[in-house]
Structure formats: structure tokens, C-alpha cells
Short mmCIF file of C-alpha atoms and ligand atoms in Angstrom, two decimals:
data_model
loop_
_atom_site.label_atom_id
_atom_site.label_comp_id
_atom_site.label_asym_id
_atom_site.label_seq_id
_atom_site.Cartn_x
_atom_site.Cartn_y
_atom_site.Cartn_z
CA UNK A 212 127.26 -29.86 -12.32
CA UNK A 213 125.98 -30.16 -8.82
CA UNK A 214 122.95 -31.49 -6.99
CA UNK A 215 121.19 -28.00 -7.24
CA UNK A 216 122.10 -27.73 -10.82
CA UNK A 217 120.59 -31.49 -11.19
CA UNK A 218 117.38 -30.38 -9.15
CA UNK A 219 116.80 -26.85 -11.23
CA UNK A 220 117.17 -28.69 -14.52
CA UNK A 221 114.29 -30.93 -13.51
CA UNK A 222 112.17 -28.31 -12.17
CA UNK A 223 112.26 -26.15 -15.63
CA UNK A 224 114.13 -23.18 -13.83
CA UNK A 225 115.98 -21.04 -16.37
CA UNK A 226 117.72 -17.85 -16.23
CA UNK A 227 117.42 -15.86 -14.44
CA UNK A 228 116.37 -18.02 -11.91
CA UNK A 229 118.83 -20.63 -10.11
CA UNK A 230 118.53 -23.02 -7.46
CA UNK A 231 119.83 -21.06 -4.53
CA UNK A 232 119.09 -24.17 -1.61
CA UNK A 233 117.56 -27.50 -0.74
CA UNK A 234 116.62 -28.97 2.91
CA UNK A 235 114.96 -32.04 3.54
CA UNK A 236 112.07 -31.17 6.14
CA UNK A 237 112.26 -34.26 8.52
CA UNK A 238 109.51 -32.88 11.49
CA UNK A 239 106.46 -33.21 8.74
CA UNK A 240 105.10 -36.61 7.86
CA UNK A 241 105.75 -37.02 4.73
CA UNK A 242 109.32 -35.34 4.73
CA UNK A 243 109.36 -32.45 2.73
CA UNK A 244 112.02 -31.20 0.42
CA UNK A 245 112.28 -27.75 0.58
CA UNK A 246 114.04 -25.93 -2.46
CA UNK A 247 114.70 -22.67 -2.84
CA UNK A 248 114.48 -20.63 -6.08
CA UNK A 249 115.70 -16.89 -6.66
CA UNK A 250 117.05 -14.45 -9.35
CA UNK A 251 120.35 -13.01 -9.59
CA UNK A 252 120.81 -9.88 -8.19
CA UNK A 253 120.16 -7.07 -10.09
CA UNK A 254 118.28 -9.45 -12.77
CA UNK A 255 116.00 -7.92 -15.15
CA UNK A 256 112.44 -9.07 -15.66
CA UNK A 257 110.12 -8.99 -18.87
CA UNK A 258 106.86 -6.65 -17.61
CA UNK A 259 103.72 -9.19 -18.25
CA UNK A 260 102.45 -7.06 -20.77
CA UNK A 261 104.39 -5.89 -22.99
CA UNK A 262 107.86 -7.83 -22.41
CA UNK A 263 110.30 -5.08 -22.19
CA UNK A 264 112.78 -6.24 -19.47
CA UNK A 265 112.65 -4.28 -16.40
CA UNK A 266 113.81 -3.49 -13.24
CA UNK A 267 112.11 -5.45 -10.03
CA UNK A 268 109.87 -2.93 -7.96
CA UNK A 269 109.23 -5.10 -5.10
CA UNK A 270 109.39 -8.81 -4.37
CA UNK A 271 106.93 -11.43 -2.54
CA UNK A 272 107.37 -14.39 -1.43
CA UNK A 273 105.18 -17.64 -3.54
CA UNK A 274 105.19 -21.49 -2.78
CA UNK A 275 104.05 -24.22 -5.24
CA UNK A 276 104.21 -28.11 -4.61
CA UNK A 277 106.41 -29.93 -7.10
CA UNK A 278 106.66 -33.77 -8.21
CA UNK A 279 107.01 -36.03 -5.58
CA UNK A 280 111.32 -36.46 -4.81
CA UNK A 281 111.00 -40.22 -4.12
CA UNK A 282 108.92 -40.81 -1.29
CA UNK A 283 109.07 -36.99 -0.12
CA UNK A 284 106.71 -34.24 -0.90
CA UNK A 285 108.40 -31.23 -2.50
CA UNK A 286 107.95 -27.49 -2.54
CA UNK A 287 109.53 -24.78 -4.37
CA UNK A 288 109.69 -21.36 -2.77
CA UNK A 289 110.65 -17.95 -4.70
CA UNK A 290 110.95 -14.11 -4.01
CA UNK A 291 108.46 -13.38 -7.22
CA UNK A 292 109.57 -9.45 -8.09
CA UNK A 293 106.67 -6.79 -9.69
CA UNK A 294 108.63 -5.45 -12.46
CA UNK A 295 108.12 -1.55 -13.16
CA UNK A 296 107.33 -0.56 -16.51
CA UNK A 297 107.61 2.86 -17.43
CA UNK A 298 104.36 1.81 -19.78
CA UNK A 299 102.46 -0.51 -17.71
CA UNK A 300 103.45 0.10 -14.59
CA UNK A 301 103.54 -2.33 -11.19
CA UNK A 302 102.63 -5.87 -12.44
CA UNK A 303 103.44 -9.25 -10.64
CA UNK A 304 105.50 -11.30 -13.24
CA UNK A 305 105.03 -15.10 -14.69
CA UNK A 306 107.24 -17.42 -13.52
CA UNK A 307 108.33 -20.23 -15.98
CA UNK A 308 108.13 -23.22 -13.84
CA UNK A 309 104.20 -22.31 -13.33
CA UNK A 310 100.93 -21.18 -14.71
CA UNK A 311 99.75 -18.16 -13.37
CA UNK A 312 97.66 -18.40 -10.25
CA UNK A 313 98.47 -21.69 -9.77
CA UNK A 314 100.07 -23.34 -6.62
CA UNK A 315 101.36 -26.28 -8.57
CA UNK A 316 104.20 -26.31 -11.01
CA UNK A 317 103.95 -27.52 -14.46
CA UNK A 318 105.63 -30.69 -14.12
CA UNK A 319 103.17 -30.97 -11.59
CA UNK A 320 99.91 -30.45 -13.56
CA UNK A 321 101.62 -32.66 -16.33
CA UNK A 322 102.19 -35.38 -13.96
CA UNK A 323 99.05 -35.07 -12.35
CA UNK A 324 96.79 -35.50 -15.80
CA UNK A 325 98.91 -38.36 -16.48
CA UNK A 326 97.51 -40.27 -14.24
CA UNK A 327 93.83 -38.97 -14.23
CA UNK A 328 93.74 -40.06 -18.06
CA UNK A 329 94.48 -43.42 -16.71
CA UNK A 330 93.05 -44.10 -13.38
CA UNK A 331 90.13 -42.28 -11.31
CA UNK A 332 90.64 -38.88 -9.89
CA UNK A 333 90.18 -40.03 -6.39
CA UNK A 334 92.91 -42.60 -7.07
CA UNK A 335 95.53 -40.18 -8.07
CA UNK A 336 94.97 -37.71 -5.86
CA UNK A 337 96.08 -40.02 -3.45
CA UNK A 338 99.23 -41.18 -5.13
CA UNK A 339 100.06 -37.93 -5.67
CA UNK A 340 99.14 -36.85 -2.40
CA UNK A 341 96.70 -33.86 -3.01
CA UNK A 342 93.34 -33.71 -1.89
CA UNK A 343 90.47 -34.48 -5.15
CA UNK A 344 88.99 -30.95 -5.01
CA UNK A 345 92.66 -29.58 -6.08
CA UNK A 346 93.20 -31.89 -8.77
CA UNK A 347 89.38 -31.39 -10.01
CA UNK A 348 90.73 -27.77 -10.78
CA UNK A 349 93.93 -28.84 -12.34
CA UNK A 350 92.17 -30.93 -14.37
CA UNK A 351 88.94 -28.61 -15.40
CA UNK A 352 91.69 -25.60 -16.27
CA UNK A 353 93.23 -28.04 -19.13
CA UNK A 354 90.25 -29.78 -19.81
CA UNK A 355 88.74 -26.37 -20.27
CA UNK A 356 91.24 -24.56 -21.95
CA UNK A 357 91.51 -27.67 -24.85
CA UNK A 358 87.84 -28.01 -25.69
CA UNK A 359 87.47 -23.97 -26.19
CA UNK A 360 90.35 -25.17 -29.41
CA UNK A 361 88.16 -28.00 -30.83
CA UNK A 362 87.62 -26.73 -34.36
CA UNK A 363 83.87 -28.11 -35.99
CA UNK A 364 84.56 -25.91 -39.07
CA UNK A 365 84.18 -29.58 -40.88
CA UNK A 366 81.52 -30.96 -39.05
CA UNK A 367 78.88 -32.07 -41.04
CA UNK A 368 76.87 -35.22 -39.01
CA UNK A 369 76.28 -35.24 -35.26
CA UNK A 370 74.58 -37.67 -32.84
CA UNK A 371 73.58 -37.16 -29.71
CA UNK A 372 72.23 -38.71 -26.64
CA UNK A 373 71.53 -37.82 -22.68
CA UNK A 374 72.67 -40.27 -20.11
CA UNK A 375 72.55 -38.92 -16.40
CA UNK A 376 75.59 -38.30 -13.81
CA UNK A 377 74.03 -40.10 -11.06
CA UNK A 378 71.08 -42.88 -11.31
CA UNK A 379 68.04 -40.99 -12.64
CA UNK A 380 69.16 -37.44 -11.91
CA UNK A 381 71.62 -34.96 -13.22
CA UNK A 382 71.34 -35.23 -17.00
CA UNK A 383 73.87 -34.83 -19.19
CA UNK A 384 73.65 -34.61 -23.30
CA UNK A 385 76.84 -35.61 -24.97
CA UNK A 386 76.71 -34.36 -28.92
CA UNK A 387 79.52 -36.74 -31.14
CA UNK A 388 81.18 -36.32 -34.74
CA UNK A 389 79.54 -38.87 -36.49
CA UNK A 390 82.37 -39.45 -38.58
CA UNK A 391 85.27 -40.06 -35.92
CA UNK A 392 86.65 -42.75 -35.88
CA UNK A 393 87.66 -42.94 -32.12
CA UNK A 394 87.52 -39.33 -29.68
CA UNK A 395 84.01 -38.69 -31.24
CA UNK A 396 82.69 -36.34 -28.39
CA UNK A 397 82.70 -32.63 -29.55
CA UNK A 398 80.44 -31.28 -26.59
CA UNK A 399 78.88 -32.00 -23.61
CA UNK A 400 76.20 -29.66 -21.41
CA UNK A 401 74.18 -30.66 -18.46
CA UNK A 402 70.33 -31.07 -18.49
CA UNK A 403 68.71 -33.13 -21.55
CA UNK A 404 66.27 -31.87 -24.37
CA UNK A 405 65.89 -28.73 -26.29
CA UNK A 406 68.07 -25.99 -24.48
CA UNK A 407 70.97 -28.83 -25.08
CA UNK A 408 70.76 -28.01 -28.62
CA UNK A 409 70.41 -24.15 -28.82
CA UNK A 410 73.26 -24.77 -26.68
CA UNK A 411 75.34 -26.32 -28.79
CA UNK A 412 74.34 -24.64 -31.90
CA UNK A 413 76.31 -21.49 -30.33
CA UNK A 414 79.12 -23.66 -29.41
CA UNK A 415 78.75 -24.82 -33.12
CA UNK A 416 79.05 -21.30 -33.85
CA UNK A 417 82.10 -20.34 -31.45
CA UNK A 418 84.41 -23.64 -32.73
CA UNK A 419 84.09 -22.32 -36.83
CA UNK A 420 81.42 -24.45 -37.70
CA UNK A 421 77.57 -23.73 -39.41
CA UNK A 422 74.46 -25.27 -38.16
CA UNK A 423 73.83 -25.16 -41.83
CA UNK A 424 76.23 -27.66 -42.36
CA UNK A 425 74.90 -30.44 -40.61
CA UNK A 426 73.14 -32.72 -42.97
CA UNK A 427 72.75 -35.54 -40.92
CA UNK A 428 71.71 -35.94 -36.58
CA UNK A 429 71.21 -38.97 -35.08
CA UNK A 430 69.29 -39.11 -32.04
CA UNK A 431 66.95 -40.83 -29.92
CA UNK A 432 62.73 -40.62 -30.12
CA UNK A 433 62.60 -37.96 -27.33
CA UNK A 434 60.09 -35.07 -28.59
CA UNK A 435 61.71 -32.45 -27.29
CA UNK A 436 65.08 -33.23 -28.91
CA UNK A 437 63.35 -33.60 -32.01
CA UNK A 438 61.19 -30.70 -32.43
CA UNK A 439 64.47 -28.27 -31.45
CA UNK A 440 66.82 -30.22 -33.53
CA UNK A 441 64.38 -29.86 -36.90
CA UNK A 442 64.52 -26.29 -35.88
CA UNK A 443 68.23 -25.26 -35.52
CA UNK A 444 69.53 -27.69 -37.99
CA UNK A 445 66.90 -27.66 -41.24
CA UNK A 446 69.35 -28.96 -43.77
CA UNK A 447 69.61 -32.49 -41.65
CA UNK A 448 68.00 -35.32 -42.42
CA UNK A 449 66.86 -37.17 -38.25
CA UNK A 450 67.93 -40.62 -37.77
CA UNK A 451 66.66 -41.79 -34.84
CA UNK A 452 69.02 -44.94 -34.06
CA UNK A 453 68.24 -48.67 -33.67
CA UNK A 454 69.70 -48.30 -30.49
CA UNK A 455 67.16 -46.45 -29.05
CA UNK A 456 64.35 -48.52 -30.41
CA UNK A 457 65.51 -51.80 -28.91
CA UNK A 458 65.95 -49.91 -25.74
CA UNK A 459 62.03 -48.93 -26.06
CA UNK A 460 60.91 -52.02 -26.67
CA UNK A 461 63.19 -53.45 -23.88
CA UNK A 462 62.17 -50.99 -21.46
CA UNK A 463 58.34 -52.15 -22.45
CA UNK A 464 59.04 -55.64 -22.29
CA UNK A 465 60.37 -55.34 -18.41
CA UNK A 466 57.09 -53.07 -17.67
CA UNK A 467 55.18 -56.66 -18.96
CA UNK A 468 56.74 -58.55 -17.00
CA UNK A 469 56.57 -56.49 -13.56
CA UNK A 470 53.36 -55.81 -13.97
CA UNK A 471 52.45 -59.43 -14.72
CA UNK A 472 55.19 -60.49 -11.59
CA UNK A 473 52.26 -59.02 -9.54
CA UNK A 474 49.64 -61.71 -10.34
CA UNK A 475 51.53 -64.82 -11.47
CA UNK A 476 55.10 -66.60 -10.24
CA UNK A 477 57.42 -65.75 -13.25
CA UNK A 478 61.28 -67.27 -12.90
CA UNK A 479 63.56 -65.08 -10.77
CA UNK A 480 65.87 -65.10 -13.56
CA UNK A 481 63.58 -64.03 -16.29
CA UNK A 482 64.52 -60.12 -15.15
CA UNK A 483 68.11 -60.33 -16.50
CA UNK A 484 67.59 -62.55 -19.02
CA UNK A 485 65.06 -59.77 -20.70
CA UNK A 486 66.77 -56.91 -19.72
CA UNK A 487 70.61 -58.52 -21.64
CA UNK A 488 71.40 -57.26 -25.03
CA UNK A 489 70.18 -60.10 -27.61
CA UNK A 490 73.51 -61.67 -28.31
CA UNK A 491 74.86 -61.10 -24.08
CA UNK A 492 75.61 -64.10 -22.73
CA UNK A 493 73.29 -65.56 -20.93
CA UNK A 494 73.33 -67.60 -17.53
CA UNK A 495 72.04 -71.21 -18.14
CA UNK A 496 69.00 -70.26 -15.54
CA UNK A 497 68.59 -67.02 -17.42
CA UNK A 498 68.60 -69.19 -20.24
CA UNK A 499 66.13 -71.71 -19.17
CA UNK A 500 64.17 -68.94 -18.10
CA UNK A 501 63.87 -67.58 -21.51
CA UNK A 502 63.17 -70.83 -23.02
CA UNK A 503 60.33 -71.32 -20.16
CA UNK A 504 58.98 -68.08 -21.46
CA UNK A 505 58.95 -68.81 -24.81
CA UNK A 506 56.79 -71.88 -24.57
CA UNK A 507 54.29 -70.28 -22.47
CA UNK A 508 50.58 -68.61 -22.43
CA UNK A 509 52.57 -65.54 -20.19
CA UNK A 510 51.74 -61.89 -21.45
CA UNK A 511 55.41 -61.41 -20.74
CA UNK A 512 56.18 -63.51 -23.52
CA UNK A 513 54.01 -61.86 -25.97
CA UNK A 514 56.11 -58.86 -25.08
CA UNK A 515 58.96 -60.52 -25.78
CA UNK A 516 57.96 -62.21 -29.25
CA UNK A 517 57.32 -58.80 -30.29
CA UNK A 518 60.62 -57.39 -28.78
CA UNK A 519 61.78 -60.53 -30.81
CA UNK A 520 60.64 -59.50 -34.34
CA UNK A 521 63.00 -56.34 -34.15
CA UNK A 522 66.12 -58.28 -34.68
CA UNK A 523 63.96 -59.74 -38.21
CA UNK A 524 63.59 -56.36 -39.16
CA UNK A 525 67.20 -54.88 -38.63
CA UNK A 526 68.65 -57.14 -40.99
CA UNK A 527 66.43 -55.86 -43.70
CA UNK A 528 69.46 -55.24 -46.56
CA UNK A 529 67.81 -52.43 -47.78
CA UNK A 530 65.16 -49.07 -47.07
CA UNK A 531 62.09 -51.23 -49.43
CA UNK A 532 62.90 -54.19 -47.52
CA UNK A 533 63.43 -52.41 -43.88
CA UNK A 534 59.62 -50.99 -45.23
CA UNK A 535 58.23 -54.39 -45.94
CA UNK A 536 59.12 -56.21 -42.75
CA UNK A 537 57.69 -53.52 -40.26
CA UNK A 538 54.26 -53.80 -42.11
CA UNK A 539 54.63 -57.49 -41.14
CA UNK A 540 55.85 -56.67 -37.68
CA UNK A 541 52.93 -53.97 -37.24
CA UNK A 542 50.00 -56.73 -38.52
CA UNK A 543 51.86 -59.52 -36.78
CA UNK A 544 52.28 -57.58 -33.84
CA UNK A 545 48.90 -56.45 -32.64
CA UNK A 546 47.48 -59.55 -33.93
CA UNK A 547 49.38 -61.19 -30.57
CA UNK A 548 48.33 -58.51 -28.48
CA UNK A 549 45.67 -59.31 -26.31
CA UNK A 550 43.43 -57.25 -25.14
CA UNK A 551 44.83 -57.43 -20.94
CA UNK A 552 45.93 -53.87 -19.73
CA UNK A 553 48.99 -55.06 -18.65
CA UNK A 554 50.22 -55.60 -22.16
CA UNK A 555 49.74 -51.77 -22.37
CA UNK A 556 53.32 -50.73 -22.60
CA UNK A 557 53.94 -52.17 -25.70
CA UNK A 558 50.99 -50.75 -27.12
CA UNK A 559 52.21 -47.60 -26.43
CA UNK A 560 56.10 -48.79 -27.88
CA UNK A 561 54.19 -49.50 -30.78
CA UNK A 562 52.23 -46.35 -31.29
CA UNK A 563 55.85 -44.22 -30.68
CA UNK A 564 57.51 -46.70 -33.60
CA UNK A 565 55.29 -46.47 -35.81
CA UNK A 566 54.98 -42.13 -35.04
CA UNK A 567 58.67 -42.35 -36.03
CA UNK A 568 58.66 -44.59 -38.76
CA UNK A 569 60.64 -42.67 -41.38
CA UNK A 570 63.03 -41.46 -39.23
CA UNK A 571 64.07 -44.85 -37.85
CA UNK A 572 63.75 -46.14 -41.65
CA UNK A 573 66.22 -43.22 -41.99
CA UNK A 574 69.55 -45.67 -40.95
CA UNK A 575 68.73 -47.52 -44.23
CA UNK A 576 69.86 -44.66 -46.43
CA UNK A 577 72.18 -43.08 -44.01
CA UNK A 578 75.88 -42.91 -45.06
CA UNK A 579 76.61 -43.29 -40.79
CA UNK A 580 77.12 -46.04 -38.60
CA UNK A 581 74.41 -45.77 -36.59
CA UNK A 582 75.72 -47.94 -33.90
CA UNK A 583 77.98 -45.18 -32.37
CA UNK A 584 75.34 -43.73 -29.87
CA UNK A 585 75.40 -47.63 -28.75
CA UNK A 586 79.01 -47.48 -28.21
CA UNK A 587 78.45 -44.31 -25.68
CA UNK A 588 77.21 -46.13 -23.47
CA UNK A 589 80.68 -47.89 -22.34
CA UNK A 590 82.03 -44.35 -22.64
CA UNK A 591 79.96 -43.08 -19.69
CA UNK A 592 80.33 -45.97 -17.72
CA UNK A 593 84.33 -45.20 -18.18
CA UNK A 594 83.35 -41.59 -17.42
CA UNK A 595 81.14 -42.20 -14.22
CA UNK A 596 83.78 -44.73 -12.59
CA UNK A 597 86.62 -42.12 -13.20
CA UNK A 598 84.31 -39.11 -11.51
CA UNK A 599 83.54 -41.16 -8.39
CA UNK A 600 83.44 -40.08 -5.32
CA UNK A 601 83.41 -36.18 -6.83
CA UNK A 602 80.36 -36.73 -9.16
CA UNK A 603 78.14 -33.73 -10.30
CA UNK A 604 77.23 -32.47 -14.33
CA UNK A 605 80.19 -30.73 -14.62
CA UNK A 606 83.03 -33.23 -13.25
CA UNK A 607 81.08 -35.75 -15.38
CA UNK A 608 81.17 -33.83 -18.60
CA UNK A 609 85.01 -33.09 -17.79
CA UNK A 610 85.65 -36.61 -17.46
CA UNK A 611 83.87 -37.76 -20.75
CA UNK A 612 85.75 -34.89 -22.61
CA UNK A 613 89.16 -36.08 -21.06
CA UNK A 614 88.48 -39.64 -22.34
CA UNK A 615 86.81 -38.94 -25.63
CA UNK A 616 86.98 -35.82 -26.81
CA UNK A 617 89.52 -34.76 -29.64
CA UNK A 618 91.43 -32.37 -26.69
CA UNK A 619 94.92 -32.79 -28.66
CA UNK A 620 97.81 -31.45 -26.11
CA UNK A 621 96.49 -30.84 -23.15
CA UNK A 622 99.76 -28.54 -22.70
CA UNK A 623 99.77 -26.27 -25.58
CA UNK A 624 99.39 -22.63 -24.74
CA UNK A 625 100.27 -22.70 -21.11
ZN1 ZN B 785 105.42 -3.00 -20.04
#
């Protein structure tokens, strides 16, 4: 065995093809190798379509970039024939070192989605020297190809939630199995509300499953998401998640407090304090701050008590109980609110809970964790950090499919 026989066996060349020279490019910066791939003379070649070996018609001359060779960039050159097929005719053939119309071999691509499953795409297009465009498409093709073979013939309970590619623009809505246990996403589409899901009903439909299947969706209070998913999916019963409830009241909570930042001095670190889930960790001056607020006559901290009273409720053991403690919660709650405008916002939190009461009392008697539309929320984080630099809807979605998606072997069928 020599070194070109040691070089063909790691670039996946196989008969008919051989190795036929190597040259280390020293004028370009990197150094390139240069190797050299051609077919015996007088080889036959398997036409493209139907595989009957023929004679070459014509040849051309192809160049793909190959793994690194140490520190050296390398490129693989070949004389690709057109085989003539008394059948088919002229055709260009596949070679087997690379997927057709691609300028990368497929050591390449493997090594190259390696690393993107691990680090962000602008990162390894640098180690592997390639600009991030180029390895976008590498990675869309095989991202691409993998979720048209997810197969939701057993899917039976789906939640689903928007979060947006860049702050407060570019939605996405990510659907999830509800039963996976880890690599729960099973499609994501840009934009947010009901198109999402007439979307994914006929992606439903494409991947084996039946929207007449799905007997439970989990979702958040958004009408529009509502109203389309009691449409396409009538068997389900509509959770709408805890989640999203804290996040409502949260959200209100903050409105209090900027609105009431206008008029009196509140503690600076009262912001983050609010805003941190209830068992984050907390800053002793975020926690003083909370302990200030607690004590006080501040419409903030009626807010807040309110917020409070949510955590009472979720630990309710049971759908009568979970019923009993939001009466209290209602009474208790607009007994404390006073009548100032500013505490508007949680009015209007209020009014939406109460709108969806039986479909948040829904996680009681749901057979789901309903804390796995919490857990996306790390997942896009993950997603958006990976995309950066490069981020739009539809590197996003590629990135939270490469990361959570059930995508199997990225390498089958190529
Ligand atoms: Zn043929």
C-alpha cells in the first residue's frame, strides 16, 4: 500500500476510481493539497437512471473541497464522464465520494455537521475554513432531507408555542410530541397564530399521522391559536399551560410597576427581582427589594401579592381543589385591587384567566407534563446562540430541528 492508496481509502474512492496524484500547493495561504482522482481507462459507468453500466460519452472536469489534511486545505479534482445509455441517453454520472450537486465531499458534509451539532455555525465555519453561507446549505440539505422522514403516524398530544428569531420580530411556532421524552420538536414554521396550525395539520398529514388523532394540545391563551386549533383538531381536549399563565401575570406585574416607576422612587432592583422565575435566585438587593415591596402601600405590590397567590393555586392536588382555590384567588384578588388605573393590567390578566378557566383547569386532568412548553424556552435560547450572526425564520427553525428534533441519521439516503 502506498501514500495514494492511504489517501483514496480515506476519501471513499472505490473502483473504478483510483488516486492517480497528490501535490501540495505551497503559493496559496493555506497550502493546498491537491489530489487527483480518475477512472481506469476504458472503465464502465452505471447510467444514473437505470444502472446498466455503460460506456463514457464525454468527460468534464469537477472540484470538491475535502477534510482538512492537517493544517492544509484539500481538494479533490476528477474527469466526471456522461455515460451513454442506449435507453436514457447522455446523463452526467454520481460520483461516490459526493452528493450530487454538491462541491463538498461526504466526509466533508459529515465532518462539517459534526461540529455544527456542537458549536455555532459561525464557529465552525471557521475551523473548517468555509464561509457560513456554504455551511448554512450543507446543513439545511440534511436538516431538510431528515425532517421530510419524521413519521407522526403515533402522534397523539402536541404542544405548541411561538417564540421569535430576533427580539420582537420574526416569529417562529415550534409544535412538540408531548410524549417525548427528550428530541420533542416535530415541526417548526415561521410566523405565529392560526396559519401555523393549518400548516402543520398538512405536515401532520404528509408524516402518516391524523389530525383526528390528537386528543390532547397544549398551548398558550393566544385567541388566534385557539380558535384554529378547536377547529383542525376537534377530538382534543386545550390545555393552556401554567407556563403561560405565570408569564401573564408576570408580564402584568412589570406593567405595575413601570407605570407606577413614573410617579414614585421604586428600588432599582425591584425590575429583576419581579421579572425572576419564583424559585431563581435572587441577588440580596433584589432580595431586599422584594421584601421592601412586600411591606409596602405600593400598587406594585398589590400586583405582586396577586402574582403571589398563583403559586397557592398550582399546588392544588387535584381538578375540585385547583377549582376551589381560584374562587379564593378571584374574591381575594379584586378585593386588593384598588381602584388606581395603573393597576389596570392585572385587571385585564384577570379577566383573560378567568375567560380561560377550564382550559387552564385542564392540566389537572391531563395525562401530560405540562411543564414541557417551559422547558422550550432553554431550547431556543440554545437555538438562537447557535444561528448567530446568520439569523432569519428559517436558519432558526433549522437550528431548533438540528438540536431537538427526532432527525435520526442525518446520513441515511445520501
Ligand atoms: Zn440507462
Amino acid at each position: 500500500m502506498d501514500a495514494d492508496d492511504i489517501l483514496a481509502l480515506g476519501l471513499g474512492v472505490t473502483a473504478p476510481w483510483r488516486l492517480v496524484s497528490q501535490r501540495l500547493e505551497t503559493t496559496t495561504q493555506p497550502h493546498q493539497l491537491q489530489l487527483e482522482v480518475a477512472a481506469d481507462r476504458g472503465a464502465l459507468f452505471p447510467c444514473p437512471t437505470c444502472g446498466k453500466p455503460c460506456k463514457a460519452h464525454d468527460f468534464a472536469e469537477f472540484t470538491w473541497r475535502h477534510l482538512n489534511f492537517f493544517q492544509h486545505h484539500c481538494d479533490i479534482t476528477a474527469k466526471v464522464p456522461r455515460t451513454d445509455c442506449p435507453q436514457d441517453g447522455v446523463l452526467r454520472i454520481k460520483v461516490p465520494w459526493a452528493r450530487e450537486g454538491s462541491r463538498f465531499t461526504l466526509l466533508f458534509e459529515q465532518a462539517a455537521l459534526m461540529l455544527v451539532r456542537e458549536m455555532p455555525v459561525a464557529a465552525a465555519a471557521r475551523i473548517i475554513g468555509v464561509t457560513d453561507q456554504r455551511l448554512w446549505r450543507i446543513v439545511e440539505h440534511y436538516v431538510t432531507q431528515a425532517v421530510g422522514r419524521i413519521d407522526l403516524s403515533w402522534l397523539n398530544a402536541i404542544g405548541l408555542d411561538e417564540t421569535a428569531a430576533k427580539r420582537g420580530q420574526t416569529y417562529v411556532t415550534v409544535f412538540i410530541d408531548l410524549a417525548a421524552k427528550d428530541k420533542p420538536v416535530v415541526f417548526v414554521t415561521p410566523g405565529r397564530g392560526k396559519e401555523t396550525v393549518a400548516r402543520f395539520e398538512a405536515f401532520l398529514g404528509e408524516h402518516g399521522g391524523r389530525p383526528e388523532r390528537i386528543a390532547e394540545v397544549v398551548c398558550d391563551m393566544s385567541g388566534a391559536f385557539l380558535a384554529a386549533v378547536g377547529e383542525t383538531f376537534d377530538q382534543a381536549a386545550v390545555t393552556v399551560d401554567w407556563f403561560h399563565v405565570v408569564q401573564l401575570f408576570t408580564k402584568a406585574v412589570d406593567d405595575v410597576r413601570r407605570a407606577e416607576a413614573k410617579e414614585t422612587k421604586l428600588p432599582k432592583a425591584l425590575r429583576w427581582a419581579i421579572l425572576k422565575r419564583a424559585d431563581g435566585r435572587l441577588t440580596h438587593a433584589q432580595a431586599d427589594a422584594l421584601a421592601e415591596l412586600e411591606t409596602s402601600g405600593l400598587l406594585t405590590a398589590i400586583a405582586w401579592r396577586i402574582k403571589e397567590m398563583l403559586r397557592w393555586i398550582r399546588k392544588a392536588d387535584g381538578v375540585q381543589a385547583a377549582r376551589w382555590r381560584v374562587t379564593h384567588f378571584l374574591r381575594h384578588a379584586n378585593q386588593l385591587l384598588a381602584d388606581d388605573p395603573i393597576l389596570t393590567p392585572v385587571r385585564k390578566a384577570l379577566s383573560s384567566f378567568e375567560n380561560h378557566l377550564e382550559r387552564i383547569l385542564q392540566r389537572w386532568t391531563s395525562t401530560h407534563s405540562n411543564a414541557r412548553l417551559e422547558g422550550l424556552n432553554g431550547l431556543f435560547q440554545a437555538a438562537r446562540a447557535r444561528a448567530r450572526g446568520y439569523r432569519n425564520t428559517t436558519t432558526f427553525a433549522i437550528m431548533i430541528y438540528l438540536i431537538a428534533a427526532p432527525l435520526g441519521d442525518l446520513f441515511q439516503s445520501t
